Each structure stands twice: as structure tokens, then as C-alpha cells.
Amino acid sequence: MRLVQGNEAVALAAVHAGCNFYSGYPITPATEIMEMMARQMPKTGGVFIQMEDEIGSIAAAIGAAWGGAKAMTATSGPGFSLMQENLGYACMTQTPVVVVDSQRGGPSTGLPTLPAQGEVMQARYGTHGDHEVIVLTASSVVEAYRMTVEAFNLSERYRLPVILLLDAVLSHMRENVEFPDVPVRERVMPTIDENFLPFGPDAPFVPFGSGHHTVVTGMSHDETGLPKALAGQAVQRILRGVQERLAQDAREITFYHEMELADADIVLLTYGITARAAREAVGLLRADGVKAGLLDLQTLWPFPEWLILEKTQAAKAVLVPELNLGQYVIPVRAAIAGRCPVESLGRCDGELFTPEAMVEAAKALAHSLEIGGVAHD
Amino acid sequence: MTKPGIDLTPLLRQEMMPTVWCPGCGHGIIARGIATALMSLGLDMDQVAFVGGIGCSGRAPFYFDANSMHTTHGRALAFATGLKMVNPKLTVIVPMGDGDSMAIGGNHLIHAARRNIDITAVVFNNSIYGMTGGQGAPTSPLDSRSTTSPMGSIEPAFDTVELALAAGATYVARTTTFDFQEMPQLIAGAIRHHGFSVVEVLSQCPTYYGRLNKLGEAPDMLLYERDRTKLLEAFGPPPEITREEMVGQLPIGLFRDEERPEYVDQYHGLIARAGGGKSAS
């Protein structure tokens, strides 16, 4: 057991996952990841570089990926906004890269040292044009470690940028932890011939210098990588291919925890740091006779609609507490499609929810719906 | 040095021909200059990477049969930095436009120069944004016409060479598409140079810059390049002339060729000091 900070766990997990390139730019509350990587990378023969801005940071990480590295960058809100254009480039060029965003209050400079969950939609849709992307999150130091390794594994498996959303509290929080041994997906260099299609369905990622003169472009291209005629149809085929693959593997790539869902009338649906208070709230509600349960997601995108429907099948109401004005509640509400009320509990004042605040909101919801266990006035 | 007329097609990606460049555009001359330089150096194209930005010049990586990356506007040097750091064996050439290098990507250019990373930037400077239809650039001369400076530019232009020198690039040259005998030699020198090199090539855009500024057809513009530039004394410092005197005397040639610790070497020294054992590549 050792006392480890959330950001430190991310850096240690990255090294465990085989990360050998880190580029970044200082920003609170993500900076410790960078400081740790500045110490760790040279020791393991990897590359660390402090870039001139976050645009350059993600660009260098993508360039390094094409140089053959497992690459990562980390930032917070303002830097994450700057990275959006090149995130889309990574999507379009099917480049494995890990991007950590430790969320702080926003918009703009916002609340640099206080937590938020304001980038849930930005992580999914922030870059222009449609695309698939994988977004993970975590609620504890151990989970931050585990999800960082999974972020690398998924980015390798699907050749996609994977975004890990933390927040200011988790980044700076210290917990006594024993790190789990999370398996690492190693990169295998395939043998390729002259018919190799670098952007073909399930094509392995083959970096520069392999002998295949790959063309990598953010322009629409076909499976050869070349921006030829009918590139619109080609890019649609490629993007849909990624979408279908993720949909097929939905059960494997959706990480979540659940608690007391079997007979729950009220389901608290949370993600990230908010799950910690929700776990306690469920206990308090149960003690008060309210049949509450918890669905805590670590995979936010691709949107696990199937899981949410499965786990809220018998629920009479769903409460979605999140540190924003109500973002993830929107697709949840759309998925449940009126079968039961879906209530948002949002805040963006830089404070976390207390379990009591969730209990109060859940009870008010139960009351308004005349769900059993709540005394009527 | 390879003479004009030699077959450069083995270096080119035939399936991407013809190029997107307009008839008379200078960029094909620069691409030929790069190919000629590569041929003279005899480099293995498996170990050559082109990393381009956006705009007319950004298309250059498509036309070389090498490892080719066409990135986002202005960011090519940042992509190239990551690529070079993890795979130092690659010869990394960054074709950039004047928008890429002097406007949206100016920050990356000065930092690549400051670090002295072993990358060759070839700036295709046609004094205008061609791909988007002739808007003013930070390299458009004062009083020059563009679609966004229809009454003449009121902004002074950036001098690529002065900027690269001040930022610490260790190999800095300027040439023109008129001076084709010198151009491949200067580019070959830049590729051979161990450090950050900038070769600015003044290029003609008859479609927009030439037309909007009444400079005539492409051959007239080549003569215009000849007449507004003056060859430096070989390897000498830039002549002490004022900006006003530069009209007709914009210096061209090799401004700097010096050794300074190179960034990837410096980093690998750091790995050795940290006991990192194996190298990153």
C-alpha cells in the first residue's frame, strides 16, 4: 500500500501501459502528470517534451504515434479546447493516442483549482465533423490507474484517440492504494506486403519507417490513405466501419459499476468523482426505506444505451447528478424515451455533491412520483 | 549536384499526378528542387518523411514516394517534432506555406528553431494565400494587393530569414524559383545539416498574386523575383542594408550554417544521464 495522487497514478499507469512519448504544456490541475512524466520518461528510454502550447502537444503526440510510440498528452479545459482540431485529425487518420483532460470549472479560465464535469459533451463532439471516439472516466485513484491502462489498450485496439476525463479533485486527491495488475495490449508489428491497405478494415497500425510509404492525411481518403476521387464515400465507409466495430464490441469496452440495482425504484446514474457521494447516498436512502440503486459509468462514450436500458428497466425514476448544468442527462433521457422520469441534478459552482444533497434530490423525486418508502406530508 | 533533366520519377508518387498546383505555379519548381536535392544525397526514401501543413504547399507530401503526412494548418512542425523525437533515423522535411510558417504556425517555427531539432523546413513563400483564393498573408509586401487588401496592404511583411535567424535556426537560406541552380544545393545543404534548417523559397503565384498585382504571367514573375533579389556574398553575413534599401536588393543565399547542440541528441544525452538504457527509437 502506498499513498498516491490521482495524477501520479495516471503517469505510473501510462508507464505500465508502455507509453514512451509524452508531450504537454503546464496547466492546473493536470500539471503533475507532466512533471511525473518528465522524470519517468528518460528513465525508461521514452521521450518527454514540453511543447509551446496544447495545440503543439497533441500534434507532437500524434506525430510520435506515427513514429512508432505509444503517446499521451494531458491537459485541462482551456488546453483541451485548443486540442480539438488535432483530436479530429487523430480520428480521421486512425491514430492511437491517449488524451487526459482533468476537468476544472469553466467556461474559459473558470475555476482552475476546482472540479467540474463540463467536458462530457466536448470530449464526444468537440472536434468538427462526425467521428467516433472513446471516453473513459474514473472516481478513485485506483480507477484512474486502471482506466489509464485501458485507455492505452483501447486506443491500440481500435486505432482511435481515447480521452480520459478526470477532474480537479481526483487529480489532486491522494489515496492509499495497491495497484492492480492490469493487462497491457502490446503492439505487434505485422508483416505487410505491397497490397497492404493502411486504412483498410481492421488494418493494423503501421508506423513510418516500416517500408510501406503510407500517406497520412486529415483530408477524406480511401483505404489506401490517398485523397482520391469519391473520397466522400470512402470516408463514410471508413467512419461507419469504426462505428460498427465499437457497437459490436460494446459489452467489452463499456466499464461500469453497479450497486443495489436489482429492486431499485430510483436509479442514480453517475460517472467520475460524483460516484463517490452517490455510493453513500444509496446506503442512506436504503436506510430510510427508499429503494435506491447506482449505475456508475467509467465508459461514457460510445454511449452505452443498451446498458442504461438494461439497468433501468424496472426503475420508476432516474436521477443524474453531474458537475455541470446537465449534459449526460440529455442522452440518458433520450435513451429512456419517456418510460420513466429522468431528472437532472447539476451544479457548476466548483463544489462536489454531498451524499445528503443527492439523498434530498432523490427523496424529492420519489415524493413527487409517490414512490413507496417516502413518507407523504 | 544533379543536373536538370535527370529522371526524378522514382522519388515521386505517380498515382497522385498531376499535382493540384495551377499552371505556372512555382511550387512544382520547389518540389523539383527538393527531389533533386534528395537524389543528390542518395537517401533511402523508406527513411524520409514529409510532414506538410495546409494550403498549396501542404499538398507537397502527397507527391513524394516516401512516408507522407499532411497535417493541420500551421502545425506541421509540431507533428514533425514528435515524429523525429521517437524516430531520429528519419530524415524529416517539412514543406510549409507562408501562412503555415509565418501566420498560424509561427509559434511552432520559432520553437523548433530555438530547440534546434534536426528538421528541414522549406518555406514555399508566394506572398499570398493561394488555396483559398488570394487573401493577404503576413509575407505580402506593404502596399501589395490581395482580395483582403484590395486597396493595398497596410501591414509590413515578415522577413522569414530574419525571424529564423533571430529564433536560433542553425541553417538559414533564401532562394527563389528563378534561381534553380542554387535551390537544390541549398535544400541539400539543409537536409545534410544536423539541426533546424529553414530554406525560404520565393515562389510565384500567377493565378492570384501575379494577377492582383499586375505582375504578368509566370515567366514575368520569375524575372520579377530575379530583379527584386540580390545574391549574398557566398556564406557571408547579410549586407548592412536598411529595409527601404531592400527593394531590388532582398538578399538571397546562405545566411547561416553553424553547429549548435541538436535537440534529439541533447535528449538522448538526458536519457543516458537518467539511466534510461535503451533509446526511444
XYZ file of C-alpha atoms in Angstrom:
658
model
C 0.000 0.000 0.000
C 1.205 3.498 -0.761
C -0.230 6.984 -0.769
C -0.635 8.086 -4.382
C -2.110 11.173 -6.015
C -4.597 10.773 -8.877
C -2.311 12.474 -11.402
C 0.606 10.371 -10.227
C -1.464 7.210 -10.750
C -2.134 8.269 -14.345
C 1.573 8.747 -15.022
C 2.503 5.431 -13.385
C -0.239 3.641 -15.321
C 0.939 5.197 -18.580
C 4.445 3.872 -17.983
C 2.982 0.453 -17.147
C 0.942 0.543 -20.368
C 4.091 1.107 -22.406
C 3.750 4.848 -23.002
C 7.073 6.030 -24.422
C 6.158 9.521 -25.561
C 4.653 12.344 -23.549
C 4.139 15.904 -24.717
C 2.394 18.589 -22.730
C 2.036 22.164 -21.609
C 1.625 23.212 -17.967
C -1.945 23.689 -16.764
C -3.701 23.265 -13.443
C -4.941 20.707 -12.358
C -3.163 18.360 -14.791
C 0.430 19.564 -14.384
C 1.620 16.812 -12.026
C 1.083 14.246 -14.773
C 3.549 16.183 -16.895
C 6.025 16.678 -14.056
C 5.917 12.975 -13.294
C 6.375 12.057 -16.957
C 9.349 14.457 -17.158
C 11.005 12.288 -14.511
C 9.745 8.901 -15.716
C 10.248 9.058 -19.478
C 14.051 9.473 -19.576
C 14.418 6.673 -17.007
C 12.548 4.240 -19.232
C 14.126 5.385 -22.501
C 10.971 7.224 -23.527
C 10.586 10.777 -24.774
C 9.255 13.725 -22.817
C 8.813 17.129 -24.400
C 7.294 20.327 -23.108
C 5.670 21.902 -26.150
C 4.935 25.565 -26.819
C 1.175 25.120 -26.408
C -1.504 22.433 -26.232
C -2.064 22.502 -29.986
C 1.570 21.541 -30.384
C 1.313 18.989 -27.561
C -1.329 16.863 -29.240
C 0.275 17.397 -32.649
C 3.595 16.104 -31.323
C 1.838 13.129 -29.698
C 0.181 12.199 -32.998
C 3.472 12.662 -34.844
C 5.176 10.449 -32.251
C 2.500 7.788 -32.715
C 3.340 7.702 -36.431
C 6.969 7.457 -35.386
C 6.057 4.240 -33.563
C 5.438 5.432 -29.999
C 2.607 4.857 -27.577
C 1.871 8.519 -26.967
C -0.019 10.547 -24.389
C -0.738 14.162 -23.550
C -2.655 15.613 -20.611
C -4.330 18.939 -20.061
C -7.323 20.728 -18.568
C -10.285 22.656 -20.033
C -8.602 25.570 -21.845
C -5.918 23.259 -23.222
C -8.496 20.646 -24.140
C -10.335 23.280 -26.184
C -7.083 24.044 -28.024
C -6.604 20.355 -28.794
C -9.935 19.858 -30.513
C -8.817 20.368 -34.109
C -5.981 17.861 -33.860
C -8.172 15.403 -31.940
C -10.246 15.280 -35.110
C -7.044 14.736 -37.071
C -6.297 11.686 -34.894
C -9.828 10.385 -35.560
C -9.552 10.935 -39.305
C -6.101 9.369 -39.510
C -6.974 6.490 -37.136
C -4.072 7.278 -34.859
C -3.824 5.681 -31.409
C -3.180 8.393 -28.825
C -4.300 8.974 -25.234
C -5.533 12.391 -24.116
C -6.175 13.090 -20.443
C -8.390 16.035 -19.544
C -8.540 16.905 -15.873
C -11.722 18.932 -15.773
C -11.891 22.209 -13.872
C -14.661 24.786 -13.629
C -15.400 26.623 -16.860
C -16.157 28.105 -19.311
C -12.958 29.992 -20.173
C -10.353 30.227 -17.393
C -13.122 29.385 -14.963
C -12.140 27.781 -11.673
C -8.638 26.391 -12.232
C -8.334 24.555 -8.921
C -11.896 23.330 -8.520
C -13.597 20.289 -10.021
C -16.183 20.133 -12.787
C -17.557 17.700 -15.344
C -18.115 20.264 -18.054
C -16.322 18.475 -20.898
C -18.529 15.401 -21.169
C -20.067 16.618 -24.412
C -16.907 18.350 -25.649
C -14.965 15.106 -25.293
C -17.503 13.419 -27.559
C -18.377 16.170 -30.003
C -15.765 18.915 -29.531
C -13.939 18.448 -32.797
C -15.705 19.413 -36.005
C -17.180 16.748 -38.232
C -18.669 13.445 -37.183
C -16.472 10.742 -35.752
C -16.240 8.022 -33.144
C -14.173 8.434 -30.029
C -13.822 6.547 -26.752
C -14.163 8.498 -23.500
C -13.395 6.978 -20.110
C -13.563 8.420 -16.613
C -12.719 7.404 -13.044
C -13.767 8.096 -9.470
C -10.778 6.921 -7.434
C -7.003 6.803 -7.641
C -7.014 3.056 -8.328
C -9.621 3.511 -11.019
C -7.621 6.365 -12.584
C -4.741 3.894 -12.823
C -6.887 1.150 -14.308
C -8.650 3.417 -16.797
C -5.355 4.918 -17.992
C -4.097 1.443 -18.900
C -7.453 0.652 -20.527
C -7.240 3.937 -22.461
C -3.946 2.787 -23.987
C -5.321 -0.695 -24.651
C -8.442 0.617 -26.380
C -6.522 3.158 -28.437
C -4.253 0.351 -29.648
C -7.147 -1.969 -30.372
C -9.323 0.483 -32.271
C -6.685 2.933 -33.567
C -8.570 5.798 -32.010
C -7.807 8.673 -29.713
C -9.047 7.715 -26.254
C -9.906 10.501 -23.843
C -9.686 10.026 -20.094
C -11.747 12.560 -18.164
C -10.571 13.312 -14.638
C -11.408 16.319 -12.517
C -9.517 18.663 -10.213
C -10.376 16.683 -7.071
C -9.425 13.263 -8.402
C -6.245 14.679 -9.941
C -5.080 16.108 -6.655
C -6.583 13.585 -4.238
C -4.304 11.084 -2.517
C -5.428 7.599 -1.581
C -3.743 4.578 -0.106
C -3.620 2.160 -2.975
C -2.374 -1.182 -4.136
C -2.188 -1.000 -7.921
C -3.931 -3.821 -9.747
C -2.070 -5.724 -12.429
C -3.963 -4.529 -15.496
C -3.016 -6.496 -18.628
C -1.368 -4.435 -21.360
C -2.153 -4.803 -25.035
C 1.250 -4.946 -26.697
C 1.720 -3.611 -30.172
C 2.637 -6.327 -32.637
C 4.358 -5.235 -35.816
C 2.632 -7.144 -38.621
C 4.312 -8.310 -41.773
C 2.974 -6.306 -44.677
C 3.228 -6.617 -48.423
C 2.700 -4.209 -51.298
C -1.073 -4.791 -51.160
C -1.265 -3.521 -47.584
C -4.127 -1.079 -47.063
C -3.088 1.138 -44.138
C -6.674 2.330 -43.593
C -8.478 -0.854 -44.549
C -10.994 -2.530 -42.225
C -9.176 -3.778 -39.115
C -5.837 -2.740 -40.620
C -3.079 -2.819 -38.018
C -1.343 0.450 -37.184
C 1.927 0.522 -39.094
C 4.129 3.486 -38.246
C 6.515 5.342 -40.553
C 9.811 3.739 -41.463
C 8.278 0.273 -41.981
C 8.975 0.325 -45.704
C 5.366 0.984 -46.668
C 5.198 4.574 -47.880
C 1.995 5.454 -46.076
C 0.156 8.691 -46.777
C -1.485 10.118 -43.661
C -3.915 12.959 -44.216
C -6.727 14.742 -42.462
C -8.458 15.016 -45.830
C -11.069 12.436 -46.685
C -9.262 9.450 -48.133
C -9.876 5.855 -49.061
C -8.342 2.717 -47.558
C -5.026 3.421 -49.307
C -4.799 6.728 -47.435
C -4.848 8.745 -50.644
C -7.362 11.583 -51.070
C -8.748 10.295 -54.361
C -11.994 10.874 -56.200
C -15.114 9.672 -54.356
C -13.277 10.288 -51.078
C -16.605 11.282 -49.528
C -17.970 7.795 -49.962
C -14.673 6.288 -48.845
C -14.509 8.298 -45.648
C -18.109 7.458 -44.836
C -17.263 3.775 -45.304
C -14.242 4.082 -43.002
C -16.080 6.080 -40.309
C -19.034 3.701 -40.342
C -16.634 0.780 -40.087
C -15.197 2.204 -36.857
C -18.721 2.850 -35.569
C -19.818 -0.720 -36.300
C -16.755 -2.197 -34.669
C -17.334 -0.250 -31.487
C -21.012 -1.216 -31.482
C -20.129 -4.896 -31.909
C -17.700 -4.777 -29.004
C -19.913 -2.581 -26.804
C -20.017 -5.077 -23.943
C -16.240 -5.409 -23.825
C -15.478 -1.714 -23.923
C -18.137 -0.495 -21.515
C -16.751 -0.349 -17.995
C -19.153 0.306 -15.128
C -20.012 -0.478 -11.519
C -23.451 -1.120 -10.130
C -24.922 -1.197 -6.657
C -28.324 -2.364 -5.430
C -29.946 -2.169 -8.851
C -31.974 -5.386 -8.682
C -35.035 -3.882 -6.991
C -34.235 -0.189 -7.272
C -37.098 2.250 -7.759
C -34.728 5.174 -8.102
C -31.507 4.748 -10.057
C -28.721 7.233 -9.531
C -26.702 7.359 -12.728
C -23.263 8.869 -12.182
C -19.736 8.958 -13.567
C -16.376 10.171 -12.312
C -15.899 11.816 -8.936
C -19.674 12.171 -8.407
C -19.963 8.396 -7.920
C -18.255 8.602 -4.524
C -21.050 10.593 -2.902
C -23.647 8.566 -4.805
C -22.463 5.299 -3.236
C -23.024 6.731 0.203
C -26.315 8.297 -0.835
C -27.649 4.904 -1.918
C -26.876 3.498 1.557
C -28.540 6.444 3.276
C -31.621 6.173 1.061
C -31.892 2.430 1.653
C -31.629 3.038 5.408
C -34.540 5.457 5.047
C -36.581 2.864 3.159
C -36.112 4.289 -0.341
C -35.160 1.566 -2.805
C -32.272 3.336 -4.476
C -29.539 1.886 -6.677
C -26.470 3.132 -8.504
C -25.189 2.772 -12.044
C -21.690 4.266 -12.167
C -20.159 4.512 -15.636
C -16.455 4.509 -16.467
C -17.099 4.367 -20.209
C -19.073 7.455 -21.206
C -18.683 7.188 -24.966
C -19.598 5.314 -27.118
C -22.861 5.923 -25.296
C -23.838 2.659 -23.558
C -27.531 2.941 -24.327
C -28.000 -0.839 -24.132
C -26.584 -0.895 -20.587
C -28.644 2.040 -19.384
C -31.839 0.473 -20.746
C -30.957 -2.883 -19.212
C -30.177 -1.438 -15.782
C -33.113 0.956 -15.552
C -35.709 -1.487 -16.897
C -37.669 -1.650 -13.646
C -36.782 1.791 -12.313
C -39.506 4.299 -11.563
C -37.154 7.250 -11.903
C -33.548 8.041 -12.798
C -31.528 10.800 -11.172
C -28.395 12.054 -12.944
C -26.113 14.095 -10.667
C -23.242 15.736 -12.537
C -20.916 18.709 -12.092
C -22.355 20.725 -14.950
C -25.713 22.190 -15.887
C -26.985 18.834 -17.179
C -25.020 17.243 -20.033
C -25.018 13.460 -19.801
C -28.640 13.564 -18.702
C -29.562 14.537 -22.276
C -28.678 11.217 -23.998
C -29.860 9.292 -20.911
C -33.248 10.966 -21.205
C -33.327 10.284 -24.927
C -32.494 6.606 -24.373
C -35.169 6.116 -21.730
C -37.554 7.927 -24.043
C -40.239 8.755 -21.557
C -40.517 5.299 -19.990
C -39.823 6.920 -16.607
C -38.826 10.397 -15.438
C -35.127 11.271 -15.815
C -34.145 14.116 -13.534
C -31.019 16.241 -13.734
C -29.141 17.277 -10.619
C -26.473 19.657 -11.772
C -24.081 22.189 -10.297
C -21.178 24.147 -11.737
C -20.007 26.157 -8.726
C -16.781 24.215 -8.230
C -18.185 22.181 -5.324
C -18.813 18.455 -5.151
C -22.190 16.982 -4.257
C -22.579 15.765 -0.715
C -24.380 12.439 -0.245
C -27.046 14.406 1.621
C -27.723 16.620 -1.394
C -28.293 13.517 -3.504
C -30.493 11.966 -0.818
C -32.569 15.102 -0.727
C -32.941 15.223 -4.502
C -33.776 11.503 -4.684
C -36.367 11.823 -1.946
C -37.964 14.841 -3.604
C -38.138 12.870 -6.827
C -39.633 9.842 -5.046
C -42.114 12.089 -3.310
C -43.268 13.785 -6.478
C -43.811 10.394 -8.080
C -45.400 8.891 -4.970
C -42.819 6.125 -4.907
C -43.026 3.919 -1.815
C -40.774 4.405 1.157
C -41.040 8.175 1.287
C -43.377 9.488 3.927
C -46.041 11.755 2.493
C -46.695 15.040 4.227
C 24.661 18.082 -57.980
C 22.118 16.507 -60.265
C 21.581 18.409 -63.474
C 18.110 19.403 -64.622
C 16.815 16.780 -66.981
C 17.630 13.797 -64.791
C 14.782 11.368 -64.189
C 13.341 12.113 -60.759
C 10.248 9.959 -61.183
C 11.470 7.182 -58.842
C 11.101 9.690 -55.999
C 7.571 10.713 -56.938
C 4.197 9.185 -56.177
C 2.854 8.671 -59.675
C -0.732 7.935 -58.645
C -1.035 11.464 -57.237
C -0.039 13.141 -60.505
C -0.881 15.626 -61.877
C -0.399 17.950 -58.932
C -3.084 20.283 -57.669
C -0.877 23.281 -58.476
C -2.001 25.782 -61.156
C -0.144 26.121 -64.439
C 2.795 28.471 -63.871
C 2.837 27.969 -60.097
C 6.309 27.996 -58.567
C 5.605 25.187 -56.139
C 6.335 22.482 -58.708
C 9.770 24.055 -59.211
C 10.382 23.846 -55.449
C 9.181 20.237 -55.360
C 11.623 19.533 -58.164
C 14.316 21.284 -56.153
C 13.599 19.037 -53.160
C 13.568 15.921 -55.345
C 16.838 16.964 -56.977
C 18.379 17.510 -53.553
C 17.181 14.085 -52.349
C 18.516 12.422 -55.478
C 21.919 14.050 -54.996
C 22.011 12.884 -51.368
C 21.000 9.346 -52.349
C 18.725 8.942 -49.315
C 16.629 5.806 -48.829
C 13.035 7.018 -49.219
C 11.908 4.450 -46.612
C 13.663 6.689 -44.105
C 12.435 10.029 -45.429
C 9.290 11.622 -44.010
C 7.467 14.627 -45.416
C 5.216 16.450 -42.970
C 3.156 19.214 -44.539
C 0.567 21.699 -43.359
C -2.432 23.146 -45.188
C -2.604 25.186 -48.356
C -0.961 24.795 -51.746
C 2.417 23.898 -50.216
C 0.757 21.448 -47.819
C -0.009 19.157 -50.739
C 3.704 18.576 -51.447
C 3.957 15.458 -49.207
C 1.430 13.686 -51.461
C 3.771 13.913 -54.423
C 6.803 12.196 -52.902
C 7.002 8.428 -52.681
C 8.036 8.467 -49.031
C 6.424 8.462 -45.587
C 3.985 11.316 -46.075
C 1.937 13.246 -43.592
C -0.484 16.041 -44.468
C -1.389 17.612 -41.137
C -3.398 20.603 -39.908
C -2.807 24.248 -40.800
C 0.379 25.585 -39.248
C 1.044 22.568 -37.051
C 3.315 20.509 -39.276
C 6.463 21.337 -37.278
C 4.819 20.202 -34.035
C 3.804 16.871 -35.623
C 7.295 16.589 -37.105
C 8.858 17.234 -33.691
C 7.102 14.216 -32.152
C 7.936 12.063 -35.163
C 11.622 12.999 -35.159
C 11.977 12.574 -31.376
C 10.838 8.954 -31.407
C 12.374 8.010 -34.732
C 15.610 10.002 -35.139
C 16.681 7.840 -38.099
C 14.028 9.521 -40.249
C 15.039 12.475 -42.381
C 12.155 14.851 -41.723
C 11.317 17.507 -44.306
C 8.527 19.999 -43.652
C 7.185 21.835 -46.694
C 5.368 24.879 -45.379
C 3.495 27.774 -46.870
C 3.967 31.349 -45.775
C 0.636 31.072 -43.909
C 1.765 27.842 -42.233
C 5.133 29.204 -41.184
C 4.610 32.927 -40.593
C 0.940 33.186 -39.535
C -0.952 30.329 -37.904
C 2.164 28.235 -37.218
C 4.663 30.983 -36.380
C 4.849 29.789 -32.784
C 5.924 26.283 -33.763
C 8.548 27.653 -36.169
C 10.297 29.794 -33.572
C 10.263 26.980 -31.002
C 11.603 24.397 -33.446
C 14.367 26.906 -34.213
C 15.030 27.540 -30.532
C 15.317 23.801 -29.836
C 17.483 23.278 -32.920
C 15.756 19.995 -33.732
C 17.088 18.221 -36.818
C 14.225 19.024 -39.193
C 14.352 20.801 -42.550
C 11.640 23.402 -43.108
C 11.194 24.503 -46.704
C 9.051 27.625 -46.796
C 7.159 27.955 -50.082
C 6.623 31.718 -49.955
C 4.326 33.043 -52.655
C 3.274 36.100 -50.604
C -0.392 35.158 -50.669
C -2.964 32.541 -49.630
C -3.431 30.675 -52.876
C -5.598 27.706 -51.894
C -8.350 29.946 -50.521
C -8.241 32.346 -53.451
C -5.747 35.146 -52.962
C -6.028 36.620 -49.487
C -3.267 38.683 -47.909
C -0.509 36.898 -45.980
C 1.949 38.055 -43.306
C 4.529 37.876 -46.103
C 2.554 40.087 -48.502
C 4.668 43.209 -49.094
C 3.429 46.590 -47.902
C 1.060 48.107 -50.480
C 0.581 44.792 -52.300
C -2.916 43.835 -53.417
C -4.892 40.800 -52.355
C -8.604 40.021 -52.043
C -8.424 41.063 -48.378
C -6.248 44.108 -49.038
C -7.960 45.436 -52.163
C -6.552 48.930 -51.631
C -3.066 47.688 -50.822
C -1.692 46.105 -47.657
C -1.077 48.463 -44.752
C 0.868 45.803 -42.840
C 4.610 45.358 -43.074
C 5.659 41.857 -44.133
C 7.518 39.316 -42.033
C 11.021 38.528 -43.168
C 11.288 34.751 -42.847
C 15.063 34.775 -42.815
C 15.360 37.418 -40.101
C 12.789 35.592 -37.989
C 14.529 32.217 -38.381
C 17.932 33.735 -37.593
C 16.633 35.524 -34.511
C 14.832 32.413 -33.263
C 18.028 30.362 -33.427
C 17.772 28.216 -36.563
C 21.279 26.956 -37.329
C 20.941 26.761 -41.122
C 19.077 29.589 -42.826
C 18.868 30.228 -46.540
C 16.718 32.086 -49.030
C 16.428 31.468 -52.703
C 13.844 31.820 -55.447
C 12.225 29.649 -58.069
C 14.205 31.716 -60.616
C 17.473 30.599 -59.035
C 17.011 26.913 -59.762
C 20.733 26.163 -59.963
C 21.241 27.217 -56.342
C 17.945 25.999 -54.887
C 18.615 22.211 -54.816
C 22.081 22.833 -53.389
C 20.708 24.986 -50.583
C 17.999 22.386 -49.831
C 20.530 19.536 -49.913
C 22.700 21.525 -47.517
C 19.726 21.987 -45.231
C 18.892 18.269 -45.247
C 22.532 17.372 -44.550
C 22.730 19.942 -41.765
C 22.374 18.456 -38.281
C 19.985 20.922 -36.671
C 16.979 23.033 -37.538
C 17.168 24.410 -41.075
C 14.943 26.905 -42.807
C 15.100 27.371 -46.561
C 12.758 30.062 -47.770
C 11.989 29.812 -51.460
C 10.261 32.789 -53.060
C 7.669 31.293 -55.364
C 5.354 32.776 -57.933
C 1.567 32.616 -57.758
C 0.489 33.903 -61.168
C -3.124 32.936 -60.520
C -3.613 35.314 -57.590
C -0.579 37.325 -56.560
C 0.536 37.979 -60.101
C -2.902 38.843 -61.383
C -3.937 41.052 -58.443
C -0.608 42.904 -58.520
C -0.353 43.143 -62.320
C 2.928 41.264 -62.440
C 2.123 39.390 -65.610
C 2.434 35.700 -66.377
C 4.645 33.149 -64.625
C 7.797 33.946 -66.699
C 7.355 37.657 -65.922
C 7.076 36.789 -62.252
C 10.293 34.779 -62.387
C 12.021 37.877 -63.772
C 10.368 39.915 -61.026
C 11.935 37.546 -58.486
C 15.283 37.949 -60.169
C 15.020 41.725 -60.128
C 13.968 42.148 -56.531
C 16.682 39.961 -55.061
C 20.411 40.163 -54.767
C 22.765 37.247 -54.202
C 24.717 37.352 -50.958
C 28.454 37.002 -50.960
C 28.810 33.239 -50.515
C 28.438 32.284 -46.831
C 28.830 35.912 -45.832
C 26.641 37.790 -43.369
C 23.647 39.719 -44.737
C 24.740 43.088 -46.089
C 24.064 46.061 -43.865
C 21.149 47.494 -45.708
C 18.004 49.113 -44.419
C 14.517 47.867 -45.098
C 13.896 50.735 -47.543
C 17.006 49.853 -49.481
C 15.884 46.250 -49.734
C 13.615 46.903 -52.684
C 15.538 45.349 -55.518
C 18.086 44.001 -53.088
C 16.309 41.403 -50.988
C 19.287 39.244 -50.104
C 19.277 35.604 -51.146
C 21.791 32.855 -50.427
C 23.009 31.112 -47.303
C 22.739 33.288 -44.217
C 23.836 30.855 -41.536
C 25.332 27.376 -41.373
C 26.619 26.654 -37.906
C 26.769 23.824 -35.403
C 24.939 24.036 -32.116
C 23.814 21.138 -29.878
C 20.912 19.417 -31.610
C 17.736 18.727 -29.625
C 17.302 14.975 -30.170
C 20.985 14.433 -29.297
C 20.523 16.551 -26.194
C 17.503 14.483 -25.193
C 19.327 11.208 -25.710
C 22.121 12.545 -23.522
C 19.469 13.143 -20.900
C 18.221 9.555 -21.233
C 21.776 8.330 -20.711
C 22.156 10.503 -17.595
C 18.821 9.216 -16.261
C 19.975 5.634 -16.819
C 17.182 5.029 -19.325
C 19.203 2.376 -21.133
C 17.518 1.678 -24.417
C 16.914 4.557 -26.758
C 13.424 5.703 -27.647
C 13.638 4.589 -31.244
